PDB file of C-alpha atoms in Angstrom:
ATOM      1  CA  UNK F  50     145.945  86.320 155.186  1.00 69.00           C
ATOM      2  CA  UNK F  51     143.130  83.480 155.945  1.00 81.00           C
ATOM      3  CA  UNK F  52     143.332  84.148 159.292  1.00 81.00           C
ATOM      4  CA  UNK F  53     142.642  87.768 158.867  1.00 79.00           C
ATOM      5  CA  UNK F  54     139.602  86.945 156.449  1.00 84.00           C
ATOM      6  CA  UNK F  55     138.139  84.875 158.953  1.00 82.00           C
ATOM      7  CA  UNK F  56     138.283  87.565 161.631  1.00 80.00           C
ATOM      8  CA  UNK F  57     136.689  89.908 159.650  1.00 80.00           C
ATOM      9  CA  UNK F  58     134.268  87.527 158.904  1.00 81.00           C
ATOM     10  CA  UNK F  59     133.156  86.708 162.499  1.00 81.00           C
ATOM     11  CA  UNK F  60     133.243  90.715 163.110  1.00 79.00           C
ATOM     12  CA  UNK F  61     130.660  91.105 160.033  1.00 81.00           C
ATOM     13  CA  UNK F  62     128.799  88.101 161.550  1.00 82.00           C
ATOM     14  CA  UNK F  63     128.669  89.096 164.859  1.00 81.00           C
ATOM     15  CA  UNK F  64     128.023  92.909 164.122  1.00 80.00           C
ATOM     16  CA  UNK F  65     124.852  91.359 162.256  1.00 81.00           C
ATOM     17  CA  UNK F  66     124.140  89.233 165.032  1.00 81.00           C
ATOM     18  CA  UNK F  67     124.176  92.574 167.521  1.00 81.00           C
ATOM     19  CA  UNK F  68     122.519  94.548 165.042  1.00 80.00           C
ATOM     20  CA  UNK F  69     119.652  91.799 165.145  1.00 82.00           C
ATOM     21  CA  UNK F  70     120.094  92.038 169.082  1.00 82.00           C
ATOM     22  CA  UNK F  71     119.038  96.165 168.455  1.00 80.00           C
ATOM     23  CA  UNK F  72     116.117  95.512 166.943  1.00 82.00           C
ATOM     24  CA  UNK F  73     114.913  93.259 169.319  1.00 82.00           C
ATOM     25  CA  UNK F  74     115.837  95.908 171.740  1.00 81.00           C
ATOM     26  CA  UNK F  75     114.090  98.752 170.271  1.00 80.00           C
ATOM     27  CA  UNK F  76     110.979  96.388 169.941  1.00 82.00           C
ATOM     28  CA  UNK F  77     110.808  95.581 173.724  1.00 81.00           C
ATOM     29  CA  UNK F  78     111.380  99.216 174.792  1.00 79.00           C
ATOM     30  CA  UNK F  79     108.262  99.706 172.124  1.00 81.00           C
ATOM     31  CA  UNK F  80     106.475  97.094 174.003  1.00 81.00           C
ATOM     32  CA  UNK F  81     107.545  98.630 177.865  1.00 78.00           C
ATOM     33  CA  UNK F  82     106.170 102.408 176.543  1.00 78.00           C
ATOM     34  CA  UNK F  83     103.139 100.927 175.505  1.00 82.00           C
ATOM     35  CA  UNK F  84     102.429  98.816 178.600  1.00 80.00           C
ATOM     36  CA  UNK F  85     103.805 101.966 180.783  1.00 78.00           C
ATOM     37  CA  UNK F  86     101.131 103.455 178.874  1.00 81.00           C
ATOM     38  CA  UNK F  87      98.353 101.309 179.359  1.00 80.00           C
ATOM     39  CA  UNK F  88      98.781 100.854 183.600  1.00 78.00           C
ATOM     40  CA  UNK F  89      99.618 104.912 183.610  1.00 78.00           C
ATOM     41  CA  UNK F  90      96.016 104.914 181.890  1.00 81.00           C
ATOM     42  CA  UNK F  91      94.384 102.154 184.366  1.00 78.00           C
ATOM     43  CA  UNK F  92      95.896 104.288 187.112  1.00 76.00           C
ATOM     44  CA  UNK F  93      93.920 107.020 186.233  1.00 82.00           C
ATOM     45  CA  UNK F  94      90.886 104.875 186.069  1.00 80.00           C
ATOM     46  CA  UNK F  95      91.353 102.957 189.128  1.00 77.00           C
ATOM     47  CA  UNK F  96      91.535 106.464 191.053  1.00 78.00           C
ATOM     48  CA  UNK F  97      88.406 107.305 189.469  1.00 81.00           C
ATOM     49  CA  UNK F  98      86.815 104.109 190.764  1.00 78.00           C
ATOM     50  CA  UNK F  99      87.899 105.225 194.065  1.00 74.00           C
ATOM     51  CA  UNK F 100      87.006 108.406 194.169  1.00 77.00           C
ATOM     52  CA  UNK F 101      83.776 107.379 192.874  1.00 77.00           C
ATOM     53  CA  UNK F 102      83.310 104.985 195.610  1.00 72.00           C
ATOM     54  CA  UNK F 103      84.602 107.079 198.314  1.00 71.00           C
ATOM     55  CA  UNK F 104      81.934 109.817 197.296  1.00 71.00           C
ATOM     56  CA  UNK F 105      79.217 106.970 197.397  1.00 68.00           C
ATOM     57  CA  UNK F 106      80.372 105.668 201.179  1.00 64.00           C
ATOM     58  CA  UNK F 107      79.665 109.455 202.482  1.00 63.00           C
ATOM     59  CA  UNK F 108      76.396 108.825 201.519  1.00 61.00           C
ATOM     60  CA  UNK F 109      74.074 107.851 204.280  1.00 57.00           C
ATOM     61  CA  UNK F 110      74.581 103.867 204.371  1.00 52.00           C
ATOM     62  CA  UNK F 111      71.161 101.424 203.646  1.00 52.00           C
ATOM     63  CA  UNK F 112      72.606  98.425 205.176  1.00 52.00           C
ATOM     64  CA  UNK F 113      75.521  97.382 206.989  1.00 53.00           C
ATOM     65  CA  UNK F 114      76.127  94.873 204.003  1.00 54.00           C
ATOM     66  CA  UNK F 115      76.193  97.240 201.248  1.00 59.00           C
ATOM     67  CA  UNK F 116      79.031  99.301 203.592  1.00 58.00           C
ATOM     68  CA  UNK F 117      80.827  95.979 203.884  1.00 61.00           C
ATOM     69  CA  UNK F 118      80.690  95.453 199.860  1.00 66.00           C
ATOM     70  CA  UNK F 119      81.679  98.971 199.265  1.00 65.00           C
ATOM     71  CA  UNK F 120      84.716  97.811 201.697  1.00 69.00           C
ATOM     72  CA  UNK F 121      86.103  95.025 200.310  1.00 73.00           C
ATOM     73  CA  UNK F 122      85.594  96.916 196.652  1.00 73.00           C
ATOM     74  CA  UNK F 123      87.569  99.651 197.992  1.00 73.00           C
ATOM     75  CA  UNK F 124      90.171  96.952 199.275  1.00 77.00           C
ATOM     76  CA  UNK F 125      90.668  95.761 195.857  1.00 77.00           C
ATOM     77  CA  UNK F 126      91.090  98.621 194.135  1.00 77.00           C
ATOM     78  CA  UNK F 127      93.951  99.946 196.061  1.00 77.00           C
ATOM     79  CA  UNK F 128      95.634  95.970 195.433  1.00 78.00           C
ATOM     80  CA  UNK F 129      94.726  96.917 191.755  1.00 77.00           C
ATOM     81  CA  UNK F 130      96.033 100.337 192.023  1.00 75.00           C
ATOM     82  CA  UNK F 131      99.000  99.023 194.077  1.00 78.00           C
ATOM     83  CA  UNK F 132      99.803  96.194 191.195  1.00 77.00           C
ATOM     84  CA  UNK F 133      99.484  98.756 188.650  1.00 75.00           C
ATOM     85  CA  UNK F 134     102.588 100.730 189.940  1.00 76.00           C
ATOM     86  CA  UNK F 135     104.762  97.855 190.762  1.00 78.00           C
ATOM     87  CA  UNK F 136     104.297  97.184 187.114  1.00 77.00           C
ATOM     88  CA  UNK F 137     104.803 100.233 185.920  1.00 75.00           C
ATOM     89  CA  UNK F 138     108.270 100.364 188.026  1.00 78.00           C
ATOM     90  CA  UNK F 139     109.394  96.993 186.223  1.00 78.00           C
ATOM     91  CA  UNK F 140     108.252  98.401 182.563  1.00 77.00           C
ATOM     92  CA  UNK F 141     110.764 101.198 183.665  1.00 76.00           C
ATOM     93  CA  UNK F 142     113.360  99.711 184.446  1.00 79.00           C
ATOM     94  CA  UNK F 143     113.489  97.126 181.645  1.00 79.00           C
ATOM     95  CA  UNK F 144     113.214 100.166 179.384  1.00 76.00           C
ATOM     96  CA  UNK F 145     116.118 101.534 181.373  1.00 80.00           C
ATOM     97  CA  UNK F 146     117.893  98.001 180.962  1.00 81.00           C
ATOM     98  CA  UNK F 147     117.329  97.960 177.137  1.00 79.00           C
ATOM     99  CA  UNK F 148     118.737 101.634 176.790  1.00 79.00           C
ATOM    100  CA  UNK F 149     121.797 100.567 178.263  1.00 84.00           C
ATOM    101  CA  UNK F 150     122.005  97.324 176.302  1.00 82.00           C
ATOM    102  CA  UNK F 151     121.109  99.606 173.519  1.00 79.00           C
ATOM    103  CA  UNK F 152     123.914 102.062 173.846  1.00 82.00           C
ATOM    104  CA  UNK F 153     126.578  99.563 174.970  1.00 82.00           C
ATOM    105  CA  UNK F 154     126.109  97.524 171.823  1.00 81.00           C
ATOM    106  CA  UNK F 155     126.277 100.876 169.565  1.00 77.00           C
ATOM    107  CA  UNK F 156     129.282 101.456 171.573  1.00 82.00           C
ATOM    108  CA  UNK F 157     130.555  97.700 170.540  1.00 79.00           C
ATOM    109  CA  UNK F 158     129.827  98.316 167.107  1.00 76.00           C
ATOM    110  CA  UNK F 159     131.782 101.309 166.643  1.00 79.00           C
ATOM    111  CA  UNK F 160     134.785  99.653 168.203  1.00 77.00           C
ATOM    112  CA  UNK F 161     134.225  97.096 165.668  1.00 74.00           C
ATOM    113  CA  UNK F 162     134.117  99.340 162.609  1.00 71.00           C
ATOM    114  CA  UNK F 163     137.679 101.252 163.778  1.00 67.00           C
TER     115      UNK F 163
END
């Protein structure tokens, strides 16, 4: 009988333990929507920029270094832009992760509770 008390024990303990685990989870997919959010958002803004400058460099040029700044500003906005996405693809996928973390452990916790 003790040893069947302390199985059930670990099982409540370790069922709180995941349950802890889900929370964390639901919190970081929280955190990954908000951050998808924010570079989705800066995406928009960083085409702006660009489109912005693109429509200024049509214009007739005043000196060769104001073509050159215009340039290099263009340069780094697409890294900008280009950074944006490839953190936007990671937020993805760890929200991707955490759903299957998330339904795995639900999945452990019912097996559990049987």
């Amino acid at each position: 009988m003790g040893q069947v008390m302390t199985i059930q024990d670990i099982s409540k303990q370790t069922a709180a333990v995941i349950l802890e685990i889900s929370e964390v989870i639901a919190q970081i997919k929280e955190i990954t929507s908000t951050i998808a959010l924010a570079i989705e958002e800066e995406s928009i803004e960083t085409q702006r920029i660009s489109y912005s400058i693109e429509q200024t460099s049509l214009e007739p040029q005043e000196s060769s270094a104001g073509f050159f700044e215009k340039k290099e500003t263009s340069k780094q906005i697409e890294q900008i832009e280009k950074s944006a996405h490839q953190v936007l693809a990671a937020a993805h996928d760890l929200s991707e992760q955490s759903e299957i973390l998330h339904r795995e452990i639900d999945m452990f916790l019912r097996l559990i509770k049987k």
